[in-house]
Amino acid sequence: VEAYRHLGYEYYQAGNIGGSIQQWETVRRLDPNSPDAYRNLGYLYMQNQPDYAAQMFQQYLTLVPNAPDRTTVEQFLNGRRH
């Protein structure tokens, strides 16, 4: 799983968003309790698939109720409800 995490970050840094998404989806599938997978997928999907991003963020906040970026995530989720 760590190799997929590493590749997810590497692809993102290289500007390969699709490749990064694939790696983080693999992390999520292999480790369904991985908060970083849900968090990163939420941010990666925000622009093109906001409904899916919201699902990822909701799971992230379930796993990490005191997340350091909770305010940012909640602003996105609250903006989706209006």
PDB file of N, CA and C in Angstrom:
ATOM      1  N   VAL A   1       0.828  -1.187   0.000  1.00  0.00           N
ATOM      2  CA  VAL A   1       0.000   0.000   0.000  1.00  0.00           C
ATOM      3  C   VAL A   1       0.877   1.257   0.000  1.00  0.00           C
ATOM      4  N   GLU A   2       1.983   1.199   0.710  1.00  0.00           N
ATOM      5  CA  GLU A   2       2.868   2.370   0.774  1.00  0.00           C
ATOM      6  C   GLU A   2       3.384   2.761  -0.605  1.00  0.00           C
ATOM      7  N   ALA A   3       3.654   1.785  -1.444  1.00  0.00           N
ATOM      8  CA  ALA A   3       4.143   2.095  -2.799  1.00  0.00           C
ATOM      9  C   ALA A   3       3.089   2.869  -3.587  1.00  0.00           C
ATOM     10  N   TYR A   4       1.827   2.502  -3.432  1.00  0.00           N
ATOM     11  CA  TYR A   4       0.747   3.211  -4.131  1.00  0.00           C
ATOM     12  C   TYR A   4       0.588   4.634  -3.592  1.00  0.00           C
ATOM     13  N   ARG A   5       0.740   4.779  -2.273  1.00  0.00           N
ATOM     14  CA  ARG A   5       0.701   6.128  -1.687  1.00  0.00           C
ATOM     15  C   ARG A   5       1.811   6.991  -2.289  1.00  0.00           C
ATOM     16  N   HIS A   6       2.993   6.446  -2.294  1.00  0.00           N
ATOM     17  CA  HIS A   6       4.143   7.177  -2.834  1.00  0.00           C
ATOM     18  C   HIS A   6       3.895   7.570  -4.292  1.00  0.00           C
ATOM     19  N   LEU A   7       3.412   6.633  -5.085  1.00  0.00           N
ATOM     20  CA  LEU A   7       3.131   6.931  -6.492  1.00  0.00           C
ATOM     21  C   LEU A   7       2.019   7.971  -6.631  1.00  0.00           C
ATOM     22  N   GLY A   8       1.031   7.912  -5.758  1.00  0.00           N
ATOM     23  CA  GLY A   8      -0.032   8.908  -5.790  1.00  0.00           C
ATOM     24  C   GLY A   8       0.516  10.314  -5.610  1.00  0.00           C
ATOM     25  N   TYR A   9       1.427  10.470  -4.653  1.00  0.00           N
ATOM     26  CA  TYR A   9       2.062  11.775  -4.441  1.00  0.00           C
ATOM     27  C   TYR A   9       2.955  12.152  -5.618  1.00  0.00           C
ATOM     28  N   GLU A  10       3.720  11.185  -6.102  1.00  0.00           N
ATOM     29  CA  GLU A  10       4.646  11.459  -7.218  1.00  0.00           C
ATOM     30  C   GLU A  10       3.890  11.882  -8.479  1.00  0.00           C
ATOM     31  N   TYR A  11       2.838  11.166  -8.806  1.00  0.00           N
ATOM     32  CA  TYR A  11       2.047  11.523  -9.990  1.00  0.00           C
ATOM     33  C   TYR A  11       1.436  12.924  -9.838  1.00  0.00           C
ATOM     34  N   TYR A  12       0.957  13.213  -8.635  1.00  0.00           N
ATOM     35  CA  TYR A  12       0.372  14.531  -8.400  1.00  0.00           C
ATOM     36  C   TYR A  12       1.427  15.622  -8.598  1.00  0.00           C
ATOM     37  N   GLN A  13       2.596  15.424  -8.023  1.00  0.00           N
ATOM     38  CA  GLN A  13       3.677  16.410  -8.148  1.00  0.00           C
ATOM     39  C   GLN A  13       4.079  16.614  -9.604  1.00  0.00           C
ATOM     40  N   ALA A  14       3.980  15.564 -10.399  1.00  0.00           N
ATOM     41  CA  ALA A  14       4.345  15.635 -11.821  1.00  0.00           C
ATOM     42  C   ALA A  14       3.209  16.192 -12.678  1.00  0.00           C
ATOM     43  N   GLY A  15       2.064  16.476 -12.062  1.00  0.00           N
ATOM     44  CA  GLY A  15       0.924  17.008 -12.806  1.00  0.00           C
ATOM     45  C   GLY A  15       0.058  15.955 -13.464  1.00  0.00           C
ATOM     46  N   ASN A  16       0.280  14.699 -13.121  1.00  0.00           N
ATOM     47  CA  ASN A  16      -0.493  13.592 -13.683  1.00  0.00           C
ATOM     48  C   ASN A  16      -1.645  13.276 -12.721  1.00  0.00           C
ATOM     49  N   ILE A  17      -2.716  14.056 -12.822  1.00  0.00           N
ATOM     50  CA  ILE A  17      -3.840  13.914 -11.897  1.00  0.00           C
ATOM     51  C   ILE A  17      -4.527  12.556 -12.064  1.00  0.00           C
ATOM     52  N   GLY A  18      -4.705  12.121 -13.309  1.00  0.00           N
ATOM     53  CA  GLY A  18      -5.332  10.824 -13.554  1.00  0.00           C
ATOM     54  C   GLY A  18      -4.531   9.687 -12.938  1.00  0.00           C
ATOM     55  N   GLY A  19      -3.229   9.736 -13.077  1.00  0.00           N
ATOM     56  CA  GLY A  19      -2.370   8.712 -12.482  1.00  0.00           C
ATOM     57  C   GLY A  19      -2.442   8.747 -10.967  1.00  0.00           C
ATOM     58  N   SER A  20      -2.482   9.953 -10.404  1.00  0.00           N
ATOM     59  CA  SER A  20      -2.584  10.095  -8.962  1.00  0.00           C
ATOM     60  C   SER A  20      -3.906   9.512  -8.461  1.00  0.00           C
ATOM     61  N   ILE A  21      -4.985   9.821  -9.160  1.00  0.00           N
ATOM     62  CA  ILE A  21      -6.292   9.271  -8.774  1.00  0.00           C
ATOM     63  C   ILE A  21      -6.262   7.748  -8.788  1.00  0.00           C
ATOM     64  N   GLN A  22      -5.688   7.166  -9.818  1.00  0.00           N
ATOM     65  CA  GLN A  22      -5.618   5.696  -9.894  1.00  0.00           C
ATOM     66  C   GLN A  22      -4.895   5.113  -8.685  1.00  0.00           C
ATOM     67  N   GLN A  23      -3.787   5.737  -8.304  1.00  0.00           N
ATOM     68  CA  GLN A  23      -3.016   5.221  -7.172  1.00  0.00           C
ATOM     69  C   GLN A  23      -3.799   5.347  -5.868  1.00  0.00           C
ATOM     70  N   TRP A  24      -4.449   6.509  -5.665  1.00  0.00           N
ATOM     71  CA  TRP A  24      -5.201   6.699  -4.428  1.00  0.00           C
ATOM     72  C   TRP A  24      -6.442   5.814  -4.382  1.00  0.00           C
ATOM     73  N   GLU A  25      -7.059   5.537  -5.535  1.00  0.00           N
ATOM     74  CA  GLU A  25      -8.192   4.602  -5.554  1.00  0.00           C
ATOM     75  C   GLU A  25      -7.711   3.200  -5.169  1.00  0.00           C
ATOM     76  N   THR A  26      -6.515   2.851  -5.593  1.00  0.00           N
ATOM     77  CA  THR A  26      -5.952   1.552  -5.212  1.00  0.00           C
ATOM     78  C   THR A  26      -5.689   1.504  -3.715  1.00  0.00           C
ATOM     79  N   VAL A  27      -5.140   2.577  -3.161  1.00  0.00           N
ATOM     80  CA  VAL A  27      -4.927   2.634  -1.709  1.00  0.00           C
ATOM     81  C   VAL A  27      -6.258   2.460  -0.989  1.00  0.00           C
ATOM     82  N   ARG A  28      -7.279   3.157  -1.436  1.00  0.00           N
ATOM     83  CA  ARG A  28      -8.604   3.075  -0.800  1.00  0.00           C
ATOM     84  C   ARG A  28      -9.163   1.651  -0.859  1.00  0.00           C
ATOM     85  N   ARG A  29      -8.974   1.007  -2.000  1.00  0.00           N
ATOM     86  CA  ARG A  29      -9.483  -0.357  -2.156  1.00  0.00           C
ATOM     87  C   ARG A  29      -8.725  -1.334  -1.247  1.00  0.00           C
ATOM     88  N   LEU A  30      -7.401  -1.179  -1.161  1.00  0.00           N
ATOM     89  CA  LEU A  30      -6.578  -2.097  -0.363  1.00  0.00           C
ATOM     90  C   LEU A  30      -6.636  -1.795   1.133  1.00  0.00           C
ATOM     91  N   ASP A  31      -6.858  -0.529   1.467  1.00  0.00           N
ATOM     92  CA  ASP A  31      -6.902  -0.105   2.865  1.00  0.00           C
ATOM     93  C   ASP A  31      -8.106   0.820   3.052  1.00  0.00           C
ATOM     94  N   PRO A  32      -9.310   0.248   3.183  1.00  0.00           N
ATOM     95  CA  PRO A  32     -10.524   1.052   3.232  1.00  0.00           C
ATOM     96  C   PRO A  32     -10.633   1.969   4.454  1.00  0.00           C
ATOM     97  N   ASN A  33      -9.716   1.862   5.400  1.00  0.00           N
ATOM     98  CA  ASN A  33      -9.712   2.746   6.562  1.00  0.00           C
ATOM     99  C   ASN A  33      -8.581   3.760   6.491  1.00  0.00           C
ATOM    100  N   SER A  34      -8.088   4.010   5.292  1.00  0.00           N
ATOM    101  CA  SER A  34      -6.991   4.958   5.095  1.00  0.00           C
ATOM    102  C   SER A  34      -7.529   6.376   4.941  1.00  0.00           C
ATOM    103  N   PRO A  35      -7.414   7.207   5.975  1.00  0.00           N
ATOM    104  CA  PRO A  35      -7.943   8.563   5.852  1.00  0.00           C
ATOM    105  C   PRO A  35      -7.261   9.379   4.765  1.00  0.00           C
ATOM    106  N   ASP A  36      -5.951   9.155   4.556  1.00  0.00           N
ATOM    107  CA  ASP A  36      -5.267   9.948   3.532  1.00  0.00           C
ATOM    108  C   ASP A  36      -5.778   9.645   2.137  1.00  0.00           C
ATOM    109  N   ALA A  37      -6.233   8.418   1.903  1.00  0.00           N
ATOM    110  CA  ALA A  37      -6.797   8.086   0.590  1.00  0.00           C
ATOM    111  C   ALA A  37      -8.078   8.888   0.361  1.00  0.00           C
ATOM    112  N   TYR A  38      -8.963   8.891   1.346  1.00  0.00           N
ATOM    113  CA  TYR A  38     -10.228   9.624   1.198  1.00  0.00           C
ATOM    114  C   TYR A  38      -9.984  11.126   1.084  1.00  0.00           C
ATOM    115  N   ARG A  39      -9.060  11.630   1.884  1.00  0.00           N
ATOM    116  CA  ARG A  39      -8.746  13.060   1.847  1.00  0.00           C
ATOM    117  C   ARG A  39      -8.209  13.458   0.477  1.00  0.00           C
ATOM    118  N   ASN A  40      -7.210  12.733   0.009  1.00  0.00           N
ATOM    119  CA  ASN A  40      -6.587  13.086  -1.263  1.00  0.00           C
ATOM    120  C   ASN A  40      -7.545  12.915  -2.436  1.00  0.00           C
ATOM    121  N   LEU A  41      -8.342  11.858  -2.411  1.00  0.00           N
ATOM    122  CA  LEU A  41      -9.328  11.682  -3.474  1.00  0.00           C
ATOM    123  C   LEU A  41     -10.361  12.806  -3.443  1.00  0.00           C
ATOM    124  N   GLY A  42     -10.740  13.246  -2.261  1.00  0.00           N
ATOM    125  CA  GLY A  42     -11.663  14.370  -2.165  1.00  0.00           C
ATOM    126  C   GLY A  42     -11.113  15.598  -2.871  1.00  0.00           C
ATOM    127  N   TYR A  43      -9.872  15.930  -2.576  1.00  0.00           N
ATOM    128  CA  TYR A  43      -9.269  17.102  -3.211  1.00  0.00           C
ATOM    129  C   TYR A  43      -9.071  16.899  -4.712  1.00  0.00           C
ATOM    130  N   LEU A  44      -8.688  15.695  -5.116  1.00  0.00           N
ATOM    131  CA  LEU A  44      -8.453  15.433  -6.533  1.00  0.00           C
ATOM    132  C   LEU A  44      -9.749  15.493  -7.353  1.00  0.00           C
ATOM    133  N   TYR A  45     -10.860  15.107  -6.748  1.00  0.00           N
ATOM    134  CA  TYR A  45     -12.137  15.064  -7.468  1.00  0.00           C
ATOM    135  C   TYR A  45     -12.963  16.345  -7.336  1.00  0.00           C
ATOM    136  N   MET A  46     -12.519  17.312  -6.551  1.00  0.00           N
ATOM    137  CA  MET A  46     -13.326  18.503  -6.273  1.00  0.00           C
ATOM    138  C   MET A  46     -13.825  19.209  -7.534  1.00  0.00           C
ATOM    139  N   GLN A  47     -12.994  19.388  -8.514  1.00  0.00           N
ATOM    140  CA  GLN A  47     -13.362  20.165  -9.690  1.00  0.00           C
ATOM    141  C   GLN A  47     -14.261  19.397 -10.661  1.00  0.00           C
ATOM    142  N   ASN A  48     -13.906  18.154 -10.941  1.00  0.00           N
ATOM    143  CA  ASN A  48     -14.588  17.421 -12.006  1.00  0.00           C
ATOM    144  C   ASN A  48     -15.702  16.493 -11.544  1.00  0.00           C
ATOM    145  N   GLN A  49     -15.624  16.033 -10.312  1.00  0.00           N
ATOM    146  CA  GLN A  49     -16.647  15.126  -9.794  1.00  0.00           C
ATOM    147  C   GLN A  49     -16.976  15.510  -8.347  1.00  0.00           C
ATOM    148  N   PRO A  50     -17.594  16.677  -8.168  1.00  0.00           N
ATOM    149  CA  PRO A  50     -17.813  17.171  -6.800  1.00  0.00           C
ATOM    150  C   PRO A  50     -18.689  16.275  -5.927  1.00  0.00           C
ATOM    151  N   ASP A  51     -19.630  15.555  -6.508  1.00  0.00           N
ATOM    152  CA  ASP A  51     -20.461  14.656  -5.696  1.00  0.00           C
ATOM    153  C   ASP A  51     -19.619  13.521  -5.119  1.00  0.00           C
ATOM    154  N   TYR A  52     -18.732  12.979  -5.945  1.00  0.00           N
ATOM    155  CA  TYR A  52     -17.844  11.914  -5.476  1.00  0.00           C
ATOM    156  C   TYR A  52     -16.854  12.478  -4.462  1.00  0.00           C
ATOM    157  N   ALA A  53     -16.361  13.694  -4.717  1.00  0.00           N
ATOM    158  CA  ALA A  53     -15.462  14.345  -3.769  1.00  0.00           C
ATOM    159  C   ALA A  53     -16.141  14.475  -2.410  1.00  0.00           C
ATOM    160  N   ALA A  54     -17.401  14.852  -2.410  1.00  0.00           N
ATOM    161  CA  ALA A  54     -18.138  14.995  -1.154  1.00  0.00           C
ATOM    162  C   ALA A  54     -18.215  13.669  -0.405  1.00  0.00           C
ATOM    163  N   GLN A  55     -18.448  12.588  -1.120  1.00  0.00           N
ATOM    164  CA  GLN A  55     -18.478  11.265  -0.482  1.00  0.00           C
ATOM    165  C   GLN A  55     -17.130  10.938   0.154  1.00  0.00           C
ATOM    166  N   MET A  56     -16.055  11.231  -0.579  1.00  0.00           N
ATOM    167  CA  MET A  56     -14.716  10.951  -0.066  1.00  0.00           C
ATOM    168  C   MET A  56     -14.431  11.793   1.183  1.00  0.00           C
ATOM    169  N   PHE A  57     -14.792  13.070   1.127  1.00  0.00           N
ATOM    170  CA  PHE A  57     -14.561  13.949   2.270  1.00  0.00           C
ATOM    171  C   PHE A  57     -15.387  13.536   3.484  1.00  0.00           C
ATOM    172  N   GLN A  58     -16.626  13.106   3.272  1.00  0.00           N
ATOM    173  CA  GLN A  58     -17.455  12.670   4.393  1.00  0.00           C
ATOM    174  C   GLN A  58     -16.835  11.459   5.081  1.00  0.00           C
ATOM    175  N   GLN A  59     -16.317  10.528   4.293  1.00  0.00           N
ATOM    176  CA  GLN A  59     -15.663   9.356   4.882  1.00  0.00           C
ATOM    177  C   GLN A  59     -14.383   9.765   5.609  1.00  0.00           C
ATOM    178  N   TYR A  60     -13.647  10.696   5.023  1.00  0.00           N
ATOM    179  CA  TYR A  60     -12.428  11.209   5.653  1.00  0.00           C
ATOM    180  C   TYR A  60     -12.745  11.787   7.034  1.00  0.00           C
ATOM    181  N   LEU A  61     -13.780  12.622   7.116  1.00  0.00           N
ATOM    182  CA  LEU A  61     -14.126  13.231   8.398  1.00  0.00           C
ATOM    183  C   LEU A  61     -14.673  12.206   9.393  1.00  0.00           C
ATOM    184  N   THR A  62     -15.280  11.147   8.897  1.00  0.00           N
ATOM    185  CA  THR A  62     -15.708  10.060   9.779  1.00  0.00           C
ATOM    186  C   THR A  62     -14.497   9.383  10.406  1.00  0.00           C
ATOM    187  N   LEU A  63     -13.469   9.184   9.599  1.00  0.00           N
ATOM    188  CA  LEU A  63     -12.257   8.520  10.086  1.00  0.00           C
ATOM    189  C   LEU A  63     -11.386   9.443  10.938  1.00  0.00           C
ATOM    190  N   VAL A  64     -11.404  10.734  10.640  1.00  0.00           N
ATOM    191  CA  VAL A  64     -10.564  11.702  11.361  1.00  0.00           C
ATOM    192  C   VAL A  64     -11.444  12.898  11.771  1.00  0.00           C
ATOM    193  N   PRO A  65     -12.231  12.737  12.834  1.00  0.00           N
ATOM    194  CA  PRO A  65     -13.150  13.804  13.228  1.00  0.00           C
ATOM    195  C   PRO A  65     -12.454  15.139  13.533  1.00  0.00           C
ATOM    196  N   ASN A  66     -11.241  15.090  14.016  1.00  0.00           N
ATOM    197  CA  ASN A  66     -10.502  16.312  14.349  1.00  0.00           C
ATOM    198  C   ASN A  66      -9.445  16.622  13.295  1.00  0.00           C
ATOM    199  N   ALA A  67      -9.760  16.371  12.044  1.00  0.00           N
ATOM    200  CA  ALA A  67      -8.811  16.591  10.943  1.00  0.00           C
ATOM    201  C   ALA A  67      -8.320  18.030  10.938  1.00  0.00           C
ATOM    202  N   PRO A  68      -7.028  18.232  10.679  1.00  0.00           N
ATOM    203  CA  PRO A  68      -6.492  19.596  10.676  1.00  0.00           C
ATOM    204  C   PRO A  68      -7.104  20.486   9.593  1.00  0.00           C
ATOM    205  N   ASP A  69      -7.606  19.891   8.523  1.00  0.00           N
ATOM    206  CA  ASP A  69      -8.229  20.672   7.448  1.00  0.00           C
ATOM    207  C   ASP A  69      -9.755  20.544   7.470  1.00  0.00           C
ATOM    208  N   ARG A  70     -10.289  20.209   8.624  1.00  0.00           N
ATOM    209  CA  ARG A  70     -11.739  20.016   8.755  1.00  0.00           C
ATOM    210  C   ARG A  70     -12.522  21.243   8.292  1.00  0.00           C
ATOM    211  N   THR A  71     -12.087  22.441   8.654  1.00  0.00           N
ATOM    212  CA  THR A  71     -12.798  23.656   8.269  1.00  0.00           C
ATOM    213  C   THR A  71     -12.883  23.789   6.754  1.00  0.00           C
ATOM    214  N   THR A  72     -11.784  23.553   6.069  1.00  0.00           N
ATOM    215  CA  THR A  72     -11.756  23.632   4.605  1.00  0.00           C
ATOM    216  C   THR A  72     -12.694  22.604   3.993  1.00  0.00           C
ATOM    217  N   VAL A  73     -12.632  21.380   4.492  1.00  0.00           N
ATOM    218  CA  VAL A  73     -13.481  20.304   3.975  1.00  0.00           C
ATOM    219  C   VAL A  73     -14.950  20.626   4.235  1.00  0.00           C
ATOM    220  N   GLU A  74     -15.265  21.101   5.421  1.00  0.00           N
ATOM    221  CA  GLU A  74     -16.656  21.433   5.732  1.00  0.00           C
ATOM    222  C   GLU A  74     -17.164  22.593   4.876  1.00  0.00           C
ATOM    223  N   GLN A  75     -16.315  23.553   4.577  1.00  0.00           N
ATOM    224  CA  GLN A  75     -16.725  24.643   3.695  1.00  0.00           C
ATOM    225  C   GLN A  75     -17.115  24.104   2.322  1.00  0.00           C
ATOM    226  N   PHE A  76     -16.330  23.163   1.811  1.00  0.00           N
ATOM    227  CA  PHE A  76     -16.674  22.541   0.519  1.00  0.00           C
ATOM    228  C   PHE A  76     -17.996  21.793   0.646  1.00  0.00           C
ATOM    229  N   LEU A  77     -18.147  20.989   1.695  1.00  0.00           N
ATOM    230  CA  LEU A  77     -19.376  20.210   1.856  1.00  0.00           C
ATOM    231  C   LEU A  77     -20.590  21.121   2.050  1.00  0.00           C
ATOM    232  N   ASN A  78     -20.446  22.157   2.844  1.00  0.00           N
ATOM    233  CA  ASN A  78     -21.551  23.079   3.078  1.00  0.00           C
ATOM    234  C   ASN A  78     -21.915  23.843   1.809  1.00  0.00           C
ATOM    235  N   GLY A  79     -20.938  24.175   1.019  1.00  0.00           N
ATOM    236  CA  GLY A  79     -21.190  24.850  -0.243  1.00  0.00           C
ATOM    237  C   GLY A  79     -21.972  23.980  -1.219  1.00  0.00           C
ATOM    238  N   ARG A  80     -21.852  22.694  -1.087  1.00  0.00           N
ATOM    239  CA  ARG A  80     -22.566  21.756  -1.954  1.00  0.00           C
ATOM    240  C   ARG A  80     -24.035  21.668  -1.567  1.00  0.00           C
ATOM    241  N   ARG A  81     -24.365  22.017  -0.348  1.00  0.00           N
ATOM    242  CA  ARG A  81     -25.746  21.876   0.132  1.00  0.00           C
ATOM    243  C   ARG A  81     -26.614  23.062  -0.212  1.00  0.00           C
ATOM    244  N   HIS A  82     -26.007  24.177  -0.657  1.00  0.00           N
ATOM    245  CA  HIS A  82     -26.784  25.397  -0.945  1.00  0.00           C
ATOM    246  C   HIS A  82     -27.249  25.438  -2.369  1.00  0.00           C
TER     247      HIS A  82
END
